[in-house]
Short mmCIF file of C-alpha atoms in Angstrom, two decimals:
data_model
loop_
_atom_site.label_atom_id
_atom_site.label_comp_id
_atom_site.label_asym_id
_atom_site.label_seq_id
_atom_site.Cartn_x
_atom_site.Cartn_y
_atom_site.Cartn_z
CA UNK A 1 -42.97 -97.08 -106.93
CA UNK A 2 -45.74 -99.44 -105.89
CA UNK A 3 -45.77 -98.86 -102.16
CA UNK A 4 -46.64 -101.31 -99.40
CA UNK A 5 -50.23 -102.42 -99.08
CA UNK A 6 -51.17 -103.71 -95.64
CA UNK A 7 -53.66 -106.55 -95.31
CA UNK A 8 -56.95 -104.94 -94.23
CA UNK A 9 -59.00 -106.15 -91.31
CA UNK A 10 -61.02 -109.27 -91.98
CA UNK A 11 -64.46 -108.43 -93.38
CA UNK A 12 -66.38 -110.94 -91.25
CA UNK A 13 -66.06 -113.43 -88.43
CA UNK A 14 -64.41 -116.21 -90.47
CA UNK A 15 -60.71 -116.40 -89.62
CA UNK A 16 -60.10 -118.52 -92.71
CA UNK A 17 -61.51 -115.99 -95.16
CA UNK A 18 -59.05 -115.64 -98.04
CA UNK A 19 -57.40 -112.30 -98.81
CA UNK A 20 -56.62 -111.65 -102.47
CA UNK A 21 -54.10 -108.80 -102.62
CA UNK A 22 -54.54 -106.13 -105.26
CA UNK A 23 -52.31 -105.98 -108.32
CA UNK A 24 -49.47 -103.56 -107.49
CA UNK A 25 -49.05 -100.10 -108.94
CA UNK A 26 -49.31 -96.42 -108.19
CA UNK A 27 -52.05 -95.38 -105.74
CA UNK A 28 -53.84 -93.40 -108.47
CA UNK A 29 -53.70 -93.26 -112.22
CA UNK A 30 -50.64 -91.39 -113.46
CA UNK A 31 -49.73 -90.37 -116.98
CA UNK A 32 -52.36 -89.82 -119.66
CA UNK A 33 -56.05 -89.74 -118.76
CA UNK A 34 -57.96 -92.95 -119.35
CA UNK A 35 -61.58 -92.72 -120.45
CA UNK A 36 -63.57 -95.86 -119.71
CA UNK A 37 -67.15 -96.75 -120.59
CA UNK A 38 -68.99 -99.13 -118.26
CA UNK A 39 -71.98 -100.63 -120.08
CA UNK A 40 -74.52 -101.83 -117.52
CA UNK A 41 -75.52 -100.31 -114.19
CA UNK A 42 -76.18 -103.45 -112.19
CA UNK A 43 -74.03 -104.62 -109.29
CA UNK A 44 -71.14 -105.66 -111.56
CA UNK A 45 -71.12 -102.40 -113.50
CA UNK A 46 -71.38 -100.30 -110.35
CA UNK A 47 -68.49 -102.22 -108.76
CA UNK A 48 -66.31 -101.73 -111.84
CA UNK A 49 -67.22 -98.04 -112.14
CA UNK A 50 -66.51 -97.44 -108.45
CA UNK A 51 -63.17 -99.25 -108.52
CA UNK A 52 -62.00 -97.32 -111.59
CA UNK A 53 -63.25 -93.89 -110.53
CA UNK A 54 -61.56 -94.23 -107.15
CA UNK A 55 -58.22 -94.61 -108.92
CA UNK A 56 -58.67 -91.48 -111.02
CA UNK A 57 -60.07 -93.07 -114.19
CA UNK A 58 -62.57 -90.96 -116.18
CA UNK A 59 -65.65 -93.23 -116.00
CA UNK A 60 -68.91 -92.98 -117.91
CA UNK A 61 -71.56 -95.53 -116.97
CA UNK A 62 -74.42 -96.37 -119.35
CA UNK A 63 -77.59 -98.10 -118.13
CA UNK A 64 -80.51 -98.92 -120.42
CA UNK A 65 -83.10 -98.84 -117.61
CA UNK A 66 -84.21 -95.68 -115.84
CA UNK A 67 -82.77 -96.98 -112.56
CA UNK A 68 -79.51 -98.47 -111.26
CA UNK A 69 -79.04 -101.83 -109.58
CA UNK A 70 -79.90 -104.22 -112.41
CA UNK A 71 -81.78 -107.21 -111.05
CA UNK A 72 -81.61 -105.58 -107.60
CA UNK A 73 -83.02 -102.29 -108.87
CA UNK A 74 -86.36 -100.67 -108.21
CA UNK A 75 -88.82 -98.19 -109.72
CA UNK A 76 -91.88 -96.29 -108.55
CA UNK A 77 -95.44 -97.40 -109.18
CA UNK A 78 -98.77 -95.82 -108.27
CA UNK A 79 -101.34 -98.00 -106.53
CA UNK A 80 -105.09 -97.74 -106.98
CA UNK A 81 -105.41 -96.27 -103.48
CA UNK A 82 -103.22 -93.32 -104.52
CA UNK A 83 -100.05 -94.54 -102.80
CA UNK A 84 -96.73 -94.21 -104.61
CA UNK A 85 -94.66 -97.32 -103.89
CA UNK A 86 -91.47 -98.95 -105.10
CA UNK A 87 -91.60 -102.12 -107.16
CA UNK A 88 -88.59 -104.33 -107.76
CA UNK A 89 -87.42 -107.68 -109.04
CA UNK A 90 -87.97 -109.10 -105.59
CA UNK A 91 -86.35 -110.18 -102.35
CA UNK A 92 -82.57 -110.60 -102.17
CA UNK A 93 -80.63 -112.03 -99.22
CA UNK A 94 -77.40 -110.22 -98.36
CA UNK A 95 -75.39 -113.02 -96.78
CA UNK A 96 -72.45 -112.20 -94.51
CA UNK A 97 -70.20 -114.11 -96.95
CA UNK A 98 -70.74 -111.37 -99.54
CA UNK A 99 -67.50 -109.64 -98.61
CA UNK A 100 -66.94 -107.75 -101.87
CA UNK A 101 -70.57 -106.67 -102.32
CA UNK A 102 -70.55 -105.36 -98.76
CA UNK A 103 -67.27 -103.56 -99.43
CA UNK A 104 -68.94 -101.85 -102.39
CA UNK A 105 -71.93 -100.76 -100.30
CA UNK A 106 -69.64 -99.49 -97.54
CA UNK A 107 -68.35 -96.82 -99.92
CA UNK A 108 -71.57 -94.91 -99.34
CA UNK A 109 -72.64 -96.48 -96.03
CA UNK A 110 -69.56 -97.39 -93.95
CA UNK A 111 -71.52 -99.04 -91.14
CA UNK A 112 -74.02 -100.71 -93.48
CA UNK A 113 -76.90 -99.07 -91.66
CA UNK A 114 -78.94 -99.79 -94.79
CA UNK A 115 -79.08 -103.49 -93.84
CA UNK A 116 -80.99 -105.20 -91.07
CA UNK A 117 -80.58 -108.78 -89.90
CA UNK A 118 -83.41 -111.27 -90.20
CA UNK A 119 -83.61 -113.52 -87.14
CA UNK A 120 -84.01 -116.80 -89.02
CA UNK A 121 -83.86 -118.59 -92.35
CA UNK A 122 -86.85 -120.95 -92.06
CA UNK A 123 -87.79 -123.58 -94.64
CA UNK A 124 -91.12 -125.40 -94.91
CA UNK A 125 -92.32 -128.32 -97.00
CA UNK A 126 -95.97 -128.91 -97.81
CA UNK A 127 -95.76 -132.30 -96.09
CA UNK A 128 -95.47 -130.47 -92.77
CA UNK A 129 -91.73 -130.80 -92.28
CA UNK A 130 -89.76 -127.67 -91.65
CA UNK A 131 -86.24 -126.58 -90.82
CA UNK A 132 -84.50 -123.52 -89.47
CA UNK A 133 -80.93 -122.24 -89.47
CA UNK A 134 -81.38 -119.91 -86.50
CA UNK A 135 -79.79 -122.24 -83.94
CA UNK A 136 -77.40 -124.05 -86.28
CA UNK A 137 -73.75 -123.34 -85.37
CA UNK A 138 -72.00 -121.16 -87.92
CA UNK A 139 -68.52 -122.71 -87.88
CA UNK A 140 -67.96 -125.90 -89.94
CA UNK A 141 -67.99 -128.80 -89.38
CA UNK A 142 -70.22 -128.00 -86.38
CA UNK A 143 -72.65 -126.41 -88.82
CA UNK A 144 -73.25 -129.73 -90.58
CA UNK A 145 -73.45 -131.66 -87.30
CA UNK A 146 -75.79 -129.07 -85.85
CA UNK A 147 -78.04 -129.08 -88.91
CA UNK A 148 -78.46 -132.86 -88.71
CA UNK A 149 -79.03 -132.75 -84.95
CA UNK A 150 -81.63 -129.99 -85.14
CA UNK A 151 -83.29 -130.81 -88.44
CA UNK A 152 -86.77 -132.28 -88.51
CA UNK A 153 -86.38 -133.36 -92.13
CA UNK A 154 -82.82 -134.73 -92.02
CA UNK A 155 -82.84 -137.38 -89.33
CA UNK A 156 -79.74 -139.06 -87.97
CA UNK A 157 -80.80 -142.44 -89.34
CA UNK A 158 -80.86 -140.93 -92.82
CA UNK A 159 -77.08 -140.84 -92.68
CA UNK A 160 -77.03 -144.63 -92.73
CA UNK A 161 -78.69 -144.69 -96.14
CA UNK A 162 -76.42 -142.11 -97.78
CA UNK A 163 -73.49 -142.94 -100.02
CA UNK A 164 -70.53 -141.92 -97.83
CA UNK A 165 -67.92 -142.19 -100.59
CA UNK A 166 -69.93 -139.91 -102.85
CA UNK A 167 -70.32 -137.39 -100.02
CA UNK A 168 -66.60 -137.16 -99.21
CA UNK A 169 -65.77 -134.57 -101.91
CA UNK A 170 -68.15 -132.16 -100.17
CA UNK A 171 -65.58 -132.00 -97.37
CA UNK A 172 -62.90 -130.56 -99.63
CA UNK A 173 -64.50 -128.42 -102.32
CA UNK A 174 -61.68 -126.84 -104.31
CA UNK A 175 -62.21 -123.96 -106.69
CA UNK A 176 -61.98 -124.20 -109.65
CA UNK A 177 -61.30 -127.96 -109.37
CA UNK A 178 -64.92 -128.65 -108.43
CA UNK A 179 -65.86 -127.91 -112.04
CA UNK A 180 -63.41 -130.50 -113.37
CA UNK A 181 -65.01 -133.10 -111.13
CA UNK A 182 -68.70 -132.28 -111.25
CA UNK A 183 -69.62 -129.91 -114.09
CA UNK A 184 -70.73 -132.70 -116.44
CA UNK A 185 -73.44 -134.06 -114.15
CA UNK A 186 -76.68 -132.38 -113.04
CA UNK A 187 -77.45 -131.34 -109.49
CA UNK A 188 -80.38 -133.75 -109.48
CA UNK A 189 -78.23 -136.67 -110.58
CA UNK A 190 -75.61 -135.92 -107.97
CA UNK A 191 -78.25 -135.86 -105.22
CA UNK A 192 -79.35 -139.28 -106.45
CA UNK A 193 -75.75 -140.48 -106.24
CA UNK A 194 -75.50 -139.15 -102.68
CA UNK A 195 -78.79 -140.89 -101.79
CA UNK A 196 -79.60 -137.66 -99.99
CA UNK A 197 -82.92 -138.09 -98.13
CA UNK A 198 -85.73 -136.67 -100.23
CA UNK A 199 -87.39 -134.70 -97.45
CA UNK A 200 -84.16 -132.91 -96.58
CA UNK A 201 -83.31 -132.57 -100.27
CA UNK A 202 -86.28 -130.29 -100.86
CA UNK A 203 -85.41 -128.13 -97.86
CA UNK A 204 -81.65 -127.91 -98.38
CA UNK A 205 -80.03 -128.56 -101.73
CA UNK A 206 -82.99 -127.76 -103.95
CA UNK A 207 -83.61 -124.42 -102.23
CA UNK A 208 -80.04 -123.50 -103.16
CA UNK A 209 -80.41 -124.89 -106.65
CA UNK A 210 -83.56 -122.94 -107.40
CA UNK A 211 -81.97 -119.74 -106.13
CA UNK A 212 -80.04 -119.98 -109.41
CA UNK A 213 -83.50 -119.84 -111.06
CA UNK A 214 -82.92 -123.34 -112.41
CA UNK A 215 -84.41 -126.75 -111.86
CA UNK A 216 -81.89 -129.17 -110.28
CA UNK A 217 -82.13 -131.46 -113.31
CA UNK A 218 -80.69 -128.68 -115.51
CA UNK A 219 -78.19 -127.11 -113.12
CA UNK A 220 -74.54 -128.17 -113.05
CA UNK A 221 -73.78 -130.21 -109.93
CA UNK A 222 -70.57 -128.18 -109.59
CA UNK A 223 -72.59 -125.02 -109.00
CA UNK A 224 -74.77 -126.71 -106.39
CA UNK A 225 -71.74 -128.16 -104.59
CA UNK A 226 -70.02 -124.78 -104.72
CA UNK A 227 -73.05 -123.19 -103.07
CA UNK A 228 -72.97 -125.86 -100.37
CA UNK A 229 -69.35 -124.84 -99.76
CA UNK A 230 -69.94 -121.06 -99.84
CA UNK A 231 -72.95 -120.96 -97.57
CA UNK A 232 -72.64 -123.99 -95.36
CA UNK A 233 -69.56 -126.22 -95.06
CA UNK A 234 -66.84 -123.87 -96.30
CA UNK A 235 -67.63 -120.65 -94.45
CA UNK A 236 -67.99 -119.72 -90.80
CA UNK A 237 -70.34 -116.82 -91.55
CA UNK A 238 -73.43 -119.03 -91.30
CA UNK A 239 -76.66 -119.08 -93.28
CA UNK A 240 -78.43 -116.15 -91.68
CA UNK A 241 -78.51 -112.97 -93.72
CA UNK A 242 -79.38 -109.29 -93.86
CA UNK A 243 -81.90 -107.41 -95.99
CA UNK A 244 -82.16 -103.73 -96.97
CA UNK A 245 -84.38 -101.81 -94.56
CA UNK A 246 -85.70 -99.57 -97.35
CA UNK A 247 -86.47 -100.09 -101.06
CA UNK A 248 -83.36 -100.88 -103.08
CA UNK A 249 -82.93 -97.42 -104.69
CA UNK A 250 -83.18 -95.56 -101.38
CA UNK A 251 -81.12 -98.02 -99.33
CA UNK A 252 -78.42 -98.99 -101.82
CA UNK A 253 -78.11 -97.36 -105.21
CA UNK A 254 -79.00 -93.70 -104.73
CA UNK A 255 -76.28 -93.32 -102.07
CA UNK A 256 -73.77 -95.23 -104.22
CA UNK A 257 -74.65 -93.10 -107.26
CA UNK A 258 -74.00 -89.96 -105.20
CA UNK A 259 -70.65 -91.42 -104.15
CA UNK A 260 -69.75 -92.15 -107.77
CA UNK A 261 -70.61 -88.60 -108.79
CA UNK A 262 -68.31 -87.30 -106.05
CA UNK A 263 -65.55 -89.48 -107.53
CA UNK A 264 -66.02 -87.71 -110.86
CA UNK A 265 -67.97 -90.43 -112.70
CA UNK A 266 -70.71 -89.64 -115.21
CA UNK A 267 -73.93 -91.68 -115.03
CA UNK A 268 -76.36 -92.07 -117.95
CA UNK A 269 -79.58 -94.00 -117.23
CA UNK A 270 -82.23 -94.74 -119.89
CA UNK A 271 -79.33 -94.97 -122.36
CA UNK A 272 -78.98 -98.35 -124.10
CA UNK A 273 -75.86 -99.02 -126.15
CA UNK A 274 -76.20 -99.96 -129.81
CA UNK A 275 -72.66 -101.16 -130.52
CA UNK A 276 -69.03 -101.16 -129.42
CA UNK A 277 -66.39 -100.98 -132.13
CA UNK A 278 -62.64 -101.44 -131.57
CA UNK A 279 -60.23 -99.15 -133.41
CA UNK A 280 -56.74 -99.93 -134.63
CA UNK A 281 -55.12 -97.83 -131.92
CA UNK A 282 -56.66 -99.91 -129.10
CA UNK A 283 -59.51 -97.52 -128.36
CA UNK A 284 -63.24 -98.18 -128.74
CA UNK A 285 -66.19 -96.30 -130.18
CA UNK A 286 -69.32 -96.71 -128.08
CA UNK A 287 -72.54 -95.81 -129.89
CA UNK A 288 -75.81 -95.28 -128.06
CA UNK A 289 -79.22 -96.34 -129.36
CA UNK A 290 -80.61 -92.85 -129.04
CA UNK A 291 -81.92 -91.03 -132.10
CA UNK A 292 -78.94 -90.20 -134.26
CA UNK A 293 -76.75 -92.82 -132.59
CA UNK A 294 -74.41 -90.61 -130.56
CA UNK A 295 -70.88 -92.04 -130.47
CA UNK A 296 -67.97 -91.48 -128.09
CA UNK A 297 -64.38 -92.73 -128.01
CA UNK A 298 -63.00 -94.56 -124.97
CA UNK A 299 -59.66 -96.08 -123.99
CA UNK A 300 -61.39 -99.08 -122.40
CA UNK A 301 -64.82 -100.66 -122.06
CA UNK A 302 -66.38 -102.81 -119.33
CA UNK A 303 -69.34 -104.88 -120.53
CA UNK A 304 -71.47 -105.62 -117.46
CA UNK A 305 -74.63 -106.95 -119.09
CA UNK A 306 -77.01 -109.82 -118.52
CA UNK A 307 -77.00 -112.83 -120.83
CA UNK A 308 -79.35 -111.52 -123.49
CA UNK A 309 -77.90 -108.03 -123.31
CA UNK A 310 -74.36 -109.28 -123.87
CA UNK A 311 -75.37 -111.57 -126.72
CA UNK A 312 -77.33 -108.81 -128.42
CA UNK A 313 -74.58 -106.21 -128.11
CA UNK A 314 -71.88 -108.59 -129.37
CA UNK A 315 -74.10 -109.55 -132.30
CA UNK A 316 -74.46 -105.86 -133.19
CA UNK A 317 -70.69 -105.29 -132.82
CA UNK A 318 -69.19 -107.52 -135.54
CA UNK A 319 -65.59 -106.45 -134.96
CA UNK A 320 -65.65 -107.15 -131.24
CA UNK A 321 -63.61 -110.12 -130.00
CA UNK A 322 -62.27 -113.12 -131.86
CA UNK A 323 -64.30 -115.97 -133.37
CA UNK A 324 -63.94 -118.30 -130.38
CA UNK A 325 -65.01 -115.65 -127.89
CA UNK A 326 -67.98 -114.61 -129.99
CA UNK A 327 -69.08 -118.24 -130.22
CA UNK A 328 -68.89 -118.66 -126.44
CA UNK A 329 -70.99 -115.54 -125.95
CA UNK A 330 -73.52 -116.74 -128.56
CA UNK A 331 -73.92 -120.03 -126.66
CA UNK A 332 -74.92 -118.32 -123.40
CA UNK A 333 -78.51 -118.97 -122.40
CA UNK A 334 -80.76 -117.43 -119.75
CA UNK A 335 -82.22 -119.52 -116.96
CA UNK A 336 -85.94 -120.38 -117.08
CA UNK A 337 -88.46 -117.63 -116.31
CA UNK A 338 -89.25 -116.57 -112.77
CA UNK A 339 -92.16 -114.62 -111.37
CA UNK A 340 -92.24 -112.03 -108.60
CA UNK A 341 -95.74 -111.18 -107.37
CA UNK A 342 -96.13 -108.36 -104.87
CA UNK A 343 -99.51 -108.09 -103.18
CA UNK A 344 -100.89 -105.23 -101.13
CA UNK A 345 -103.46 -106.91 -98.84
CA UNK A 346 -106.26 -105.30 -96.84
CA UNK A 347 -105.42 -107.19 -93.64
CA UNK A 348 -102.21 -108.23 -91.88
CA UNK A 349 -100.39 -111.51 -92.08
CA UNK A 350 -100.53 -113.19 -88.66
CA UNK A 351 -97.90 -111.71 -86.30
CA UNK A 352 -96.21 -115.06 -85.64
CA UNK A 353 -95.38 -115.70 -89.29
CA UNK A 354 -91.73 -115.33 -90.30
CA UNK A 355 -90.88 -112.34 -92.43
CA UNK A 356 -89.19 -114.62 -94.93
CA UNK A 357 -90.00 -118.28 -95.58
CA UNK A 358 -88.46 -120.66 -98.09
CA UNK A 359 -90.98 -123.20 -99.36
CA UNK A 360 -91.00 -126.54 -101.17
CA UNK A 361 -93.81 -128.76 -102.33
CA UNK A 362 -96.21 -125.83 -102.84
CA UNK A 363 -96.34 -126.01 -106.61
CA UNK A 364 -94.30 -123.21 -108.14
CA UNK A 365 -94.11 -121.15 -104.93
CA UNK A 366 -90.49 -120.96 -103.72
CA UNK A 367 -90.62 -118.33 -100.99
CA UNK A 368 -92.80 -115.79 -99.23
CA UNK A 369 -91.74 -112.39 -97.88
CA UNK A 370 -93.77 -110.12 -95.58
CA UNK A 371 -92.08 -106.86 -96.49
CA UNK A 372 -93.35 -104.65 -93.69
CA UNK A 373 -91.33 -106.74 -91.26
CA UNK A 374 -88.15 -104.99 -92.43
CA UNK A 375 -88.76 -102.44 -95.21
CA UNK A 376 -89.75 -98.93 -94.12
CA UNK A 377 -91.92 -98.09 -97.13
CA UNK A 378 -93.98 -101.26 -96.76
CA UNK A 379 -94.18 -100.76 -92.99
CA UNK A 380 -95.59 -97.24 -93.43
CA UNK A 381 -98.23 -98.49 -95.89
CA UNK A 382 -99.19 -101.38 -93.61
CA UNK A 383 -99.43 -99.10 -90.56
CA UNK A 384 -101.60 -96.61 -92.44
CA UNK A 385 -103.98 -99.16 -93.98
CA UNK A 386 -103.91 -102.04 -91.50
CA UNK A 387 -102.83 -104.39 -94.28
CA UNK A 388 -99.71 -106.27 -95.37
CA UNK A 389 -97.30 -106.16 -98.29
CA UNK A 390 -96.53 -109.73 -99.32
CA UNK A 391 -94.14 -110.88 -102.03
CA UNK A 392 -94.17 -114.30 -103.68
CA UNK A 393 -91.43 -115.87 -105.80
CA UNK A 394 -91.73 -118.70 -108.29
CA UNK A 395 -88.49 -119.88 -109.92
CA UNK A 396 -87.74 -122.14 -112.90
CA UNK A 397 -91.17 -121.74 -114.49
CA UNK A 398 -92.06 -123.25 -117.90
CA UNK A 399 -90.41 -121.52 -120.83
CA UNK A 400 -93.66 -120.02 -122.14
CA UNK A 401 -95.26 -119.40 -118.76
CA UNK A 402 -98.37 -117.23 -118.72
CA UNK A 403 -97.93 -114.42 -116.23
CA UNK A 404 -101.53 -114.18 -115.07
CA UNK A 405 -101.98 -117.93 -114.71
CA UNK A 406 -98.72 -118.32 -112.78
CA UNK A 407 -99.57 -115.36 -110.54
CA UNK A 408 -102.92 -116.94 -109.71
CA UNK A 409 -101.18 -120.17 -108.73
CA UNK A 410 -98.78 -118.34 -106.42
CA UNK A 411 -101.65 -116.59 -104.64
CA UNK A 412 -103.46 -119.91 -104.21
CA UNK A 413 -100.36 -121.46 -102.67
CA UNK A 414 -99.92 -118.47 -100.36
CA UNK A 415 -103.28 -119.30 -98.84
CA UNK A 416 -101.97 -122.80 -98.08
CA UNK A 417 -98.81 -121.46 -96.45
CA UNK A 418 -100.43 -118.57 -94.54
CA UNK A 419 -104.16 -119.49 -94.40
CA UNK A 420 -105.26 -116.11 -93.02
CA UNK A 421 -104.39 -114.53 -96.37
CA UNK A 422 -107.09 -116.58 -98.09
CA UNK A 423 -109.76 -114.19 -96.80
CA UNK A 424 -107.76 -111.05 -97.59
CA UNK A 425 -108.72 -108.68 -100.37
CA UNK A 426 -105.91 -107.78 -102.74
CA UNK A 427 -105.89 -103.98 -102.76
CA UNK A 428 -103.37 -103.97 -105.60
CA UNK A 429 -100.77 -106.24 -107.15
CA UNK A 430 -97.74 -106.15 -109.41
CA UNK A 431 -96.36 -109.16 -111.26
CA UNK A 432 -92.90 -109.28 -112.83
CA UNK A 433 -92.24 -112.26 -115.11
CA UNK A 434 -88.61 -112.22 -116.25
CA UNK A 435 -86.10 -114.56 -117.89
CA UNK A 436 -82.76 -112.78 -117.77
CA UNK A 437 -80.72 -114.61 -115.14
CA UNK A 438 -77.74 -116.67 -116.34
CA UNK A 439 -78.10 -120.41 -116.79
CA UNK A 440 -75.29 -122.61 -115.46
CA UNK A 441 -76.02 -125.79 -117.40
CA UNK A 442 -74.39 -129.17 -117.15
CA UNK A 443 -71.02 -129.06 -118.89
CA UNK A 444 -71.10 -125.32 -119.51
CA UNK A 445 -68.24 -124.10 -117.34
CA UNK A 446 -65.38 -124.39 -119.85
CA UNK A 447 -67.28 -122.29 -122.39
CA UNK A 448 -68.22 -119.53 -119.96
CA UNK A 449 -66.53 -116.23 -120.91
CA UNK A 450 -63.92 -114.84 -118.53
CA UNK A 451 -63.15 -111.31 -117.40
CA UNK A 452 -60.39 -110.74 -119.95
CA UNK A 453 -60.96 -110.82 -123.70
CA UNK A 454 -58.81 -110.73 -126.83
CA UNK A 455 -58.85 -106.91 -126.60
CA UNK A 456 -56.65 -105.64 -123.74
CA UNK A 457 -59.03 -102.73 -123.23
CA UNK A 458 -62.23 -104.79 -123.20
CA UNK A 459 -63.28 -106.70 -120.06
CA UNK A 460 -66.44 -108.46 -118.92
CA UNK A 461 -68.24 -108.37 -115.58
CA UNK A 462 -71.41 -109.93 -114.23
CA UNK A 463 -72.67 -113.07 -112.54
CA UNK A 464 -72.49 -114.90 -115.89
CA UNK A 465 -68.68 -114.43 -115.99
CA UNK A 466 -66.25 -117.15 -114.96
CA UNK A 467 -64.10 -115.97 -112.05
CA UNK A 468 -62.51 -119.21 -110.74
CA UNK A 469 -63.32 -118.03 -107.20
CA UNK A 470 -65.84 -119.35 -104.64
CA UNK A 471 -68.49 -116.68 -105.22
CA UNK A 472 -72.10 -116.84 -106.38
CA UNK A 473 -75.12 -114.71 -107.21
CA UNK A 474 -74.77 -111.05 -106.12
CA UNK A 475 -71.28 -111.65 -104.74
CA UNK A 476 -70.15 -113.11 -108.06
CA UNK A 477 -71.43 -109.97 -109.79
CA UNK A 478 -69.62 -107.62 -107.40
CA UNK A 479 -66.41 -109.65 -107.45
CA UNK A 480 -66.33 -109.79 -111.24
CA UNK A 481 -66.77 -106.02 -111.38
CA UNK A 482 -63.74 -105.48 -109.18
CA UNK A 483 -61.76 -108.06 -111.16
CA UNK A 484 -62.62 -106.28 -114.41
CA UNK A 485 -61.47 -102.93 -112.99
CA UNK A 486 -58.29 -104.49 -111.60
CA UNK A 487 -57.46 -105.96 -115.01
CA UNK A 488 -57.58 -102.51 -116.60
CA UNK A 489 -55.79 -100.78 -113.73
CA UNK A 490 -52.98 -103.33 -113.92
CA UNK A 491 -52.40 -102.45 -117.59
CA UNK A 492 -52.08 -98.79 -116.62
CA UNK A 493 -49.62 -99.43 -113.78
CA UNK A 494 -52.21 -98.52 -111.15
CA UNK A 495 -52.87 -100.42 -107.96
CA UNK A 496 -56.00 -102.52 -108.02
CA UNK A 497 -58.44 -103.26 -105.22
CA UNK A 498 -58.18 -106.04 -102.63
CA UNK A 499 -60.77 -108.81 -102.57
CA UNK A 500 -61.88 -111.39 -100.04
CA UNK A 501 -63.57 -114.76 -100.50
CA UNK A 502 -64.62 -117.70 -98.41
CA UNK A 503 -61.90 -120.39 -98.29
CA UNK A 504 -60.99 -121.71 -101.74
CA UNK A 505 -60.95 -125.31 -100.45
CA UNK A 506 -62.15 -127.39 -97.52
CA UNK A 507 -61.27 -125.66 -94.27
CA UNK A 508 -60.38 -128.67 -92.09
CA UNK A 509 -57.10 -130.57 -92.75
CA UNK A 510 -58.39 -133.86 -91.34
CA UNK A 511 -61.54 -133.68 -93.46
CA UNK A 512 -59.48 -132.80 -96.54
CA UNK A 513 -57.40 -135.92 -95.96
CA UNK A 514 -60.56 -137.96 -95.67
CA UNK A 515 -61.97 -136.44 -98.83
CA UNK A 516 -58.89 -137.48 -100.82
CA UNK A 517 -59.85 -141.10 -100.23
CA UNK A 518 -62.99 -140.65 -102.31
CA UNK A 519 -62.97 -142.36 -105.70
CA UNK A 520 -63.48 -140.32 -108.86
CA UNK A 521 -67.03 -139.25 -109.57
CA UNK A 522 -67.41 -141.59 -112.49
CA UNK A 523 -66.42 -144.47 -110.26
CA UNK A 524 -69.13 -143.43 -107.82
CA UNK A 525 -71.73 -143.70 -110.56
CA UNK A 526 -70.67 -147.13 -111.72
#
């Protein structure tokens, strides 16, 4: 008996949001117990662990770091002034289109009180031009019309110089068809084909491109076009977003960890996994890297690792997967390095400055955050000391970037963006140079691993995984986690979890008809 599953209320304001019903089955696991190891405690792993534990699966989650949340995690650090603060991998925007991520967070915080809305998404170029999404209508196509009408960098006369035939496919982005059309050309090349005005290019498309931690010349145009669809022309949720009002552990992951424990899950942090070995009976032996290599047997395994972590584990697990799958995993590459610099300053940033600012043309500086504007820990420090807590991001840095040199450049550019900071004394600073985000290169989509593998009991999750759905960044991670759990639950005759996405194609019938008149991409380039 599978039972009737009613369509839940829509998760946002978009009436065209797509409901993906769960695979049918019993409400909870019946029959023999199923022990499942989830390797990786980032968003994808937490989503998979939550989805499985809620259905009665015996879940053990392993995380190599001392904290949960992956690239959205946080840890304590002691400043020179004696303050104990939380450091992290940096600012993350929780867009209203992140239906499945928000559904995960609602498990522990039903009203999402942990999030607060920022009033604007401002962008500034060093040439003085700037844009804002605060007054742009949220519903397409009014969003595009409104952006052009209000933009100071995209002027109406710029439309006359664009290539209208090349722009037509943007009106009907279909997933996964967009990869068939555009995966073998770079984002930079496609912008050249569009003849998109350069001033607006820096403040629109390239901001999205670099949020994948990749230079537009190396990023697949399909990924850039998909982002345009998700955040702008395909969704009525708009481009404004929310942010956690406390450090990530306090706001997000500690409450979710407590929820998981109440569901019967077991959580092991500071526990890296050495290998995963399949057995002839369909089970798996998971061996930790601790002294003595403790091993445990599981009925199923979810691998929710970053690019390097997955490659390393597969390399150490020679019996895992078939030759083709192992080759696809071996070909995965991380995106270029990025730097997060957090500065504790002895004086405040000017009150009129936005709490978050996207930047272009300021060297390697991609955005600035003034954390006390929304985060309670930073606000308490700023109120006590009279200073500010400022965070700087630099994406797509050179492969062998020097942390100290790059940090110095970011601070110099901050003084150009917010001149009052030039006279500030840096009370303390932390710099995180990392290179562990997935790269989505030109022509790489077909070789990207999917959720399912050659082993029925082995599934993948993470933002590096191919989902064939219009999701990106944190939402791709959360969605893949639920998809991985659903794949296992379906095998065990247990009902999976519902998902939502933005529309899987252009939302306006008339514009879709117009888009079909566009020639093939190769014809556009000729």
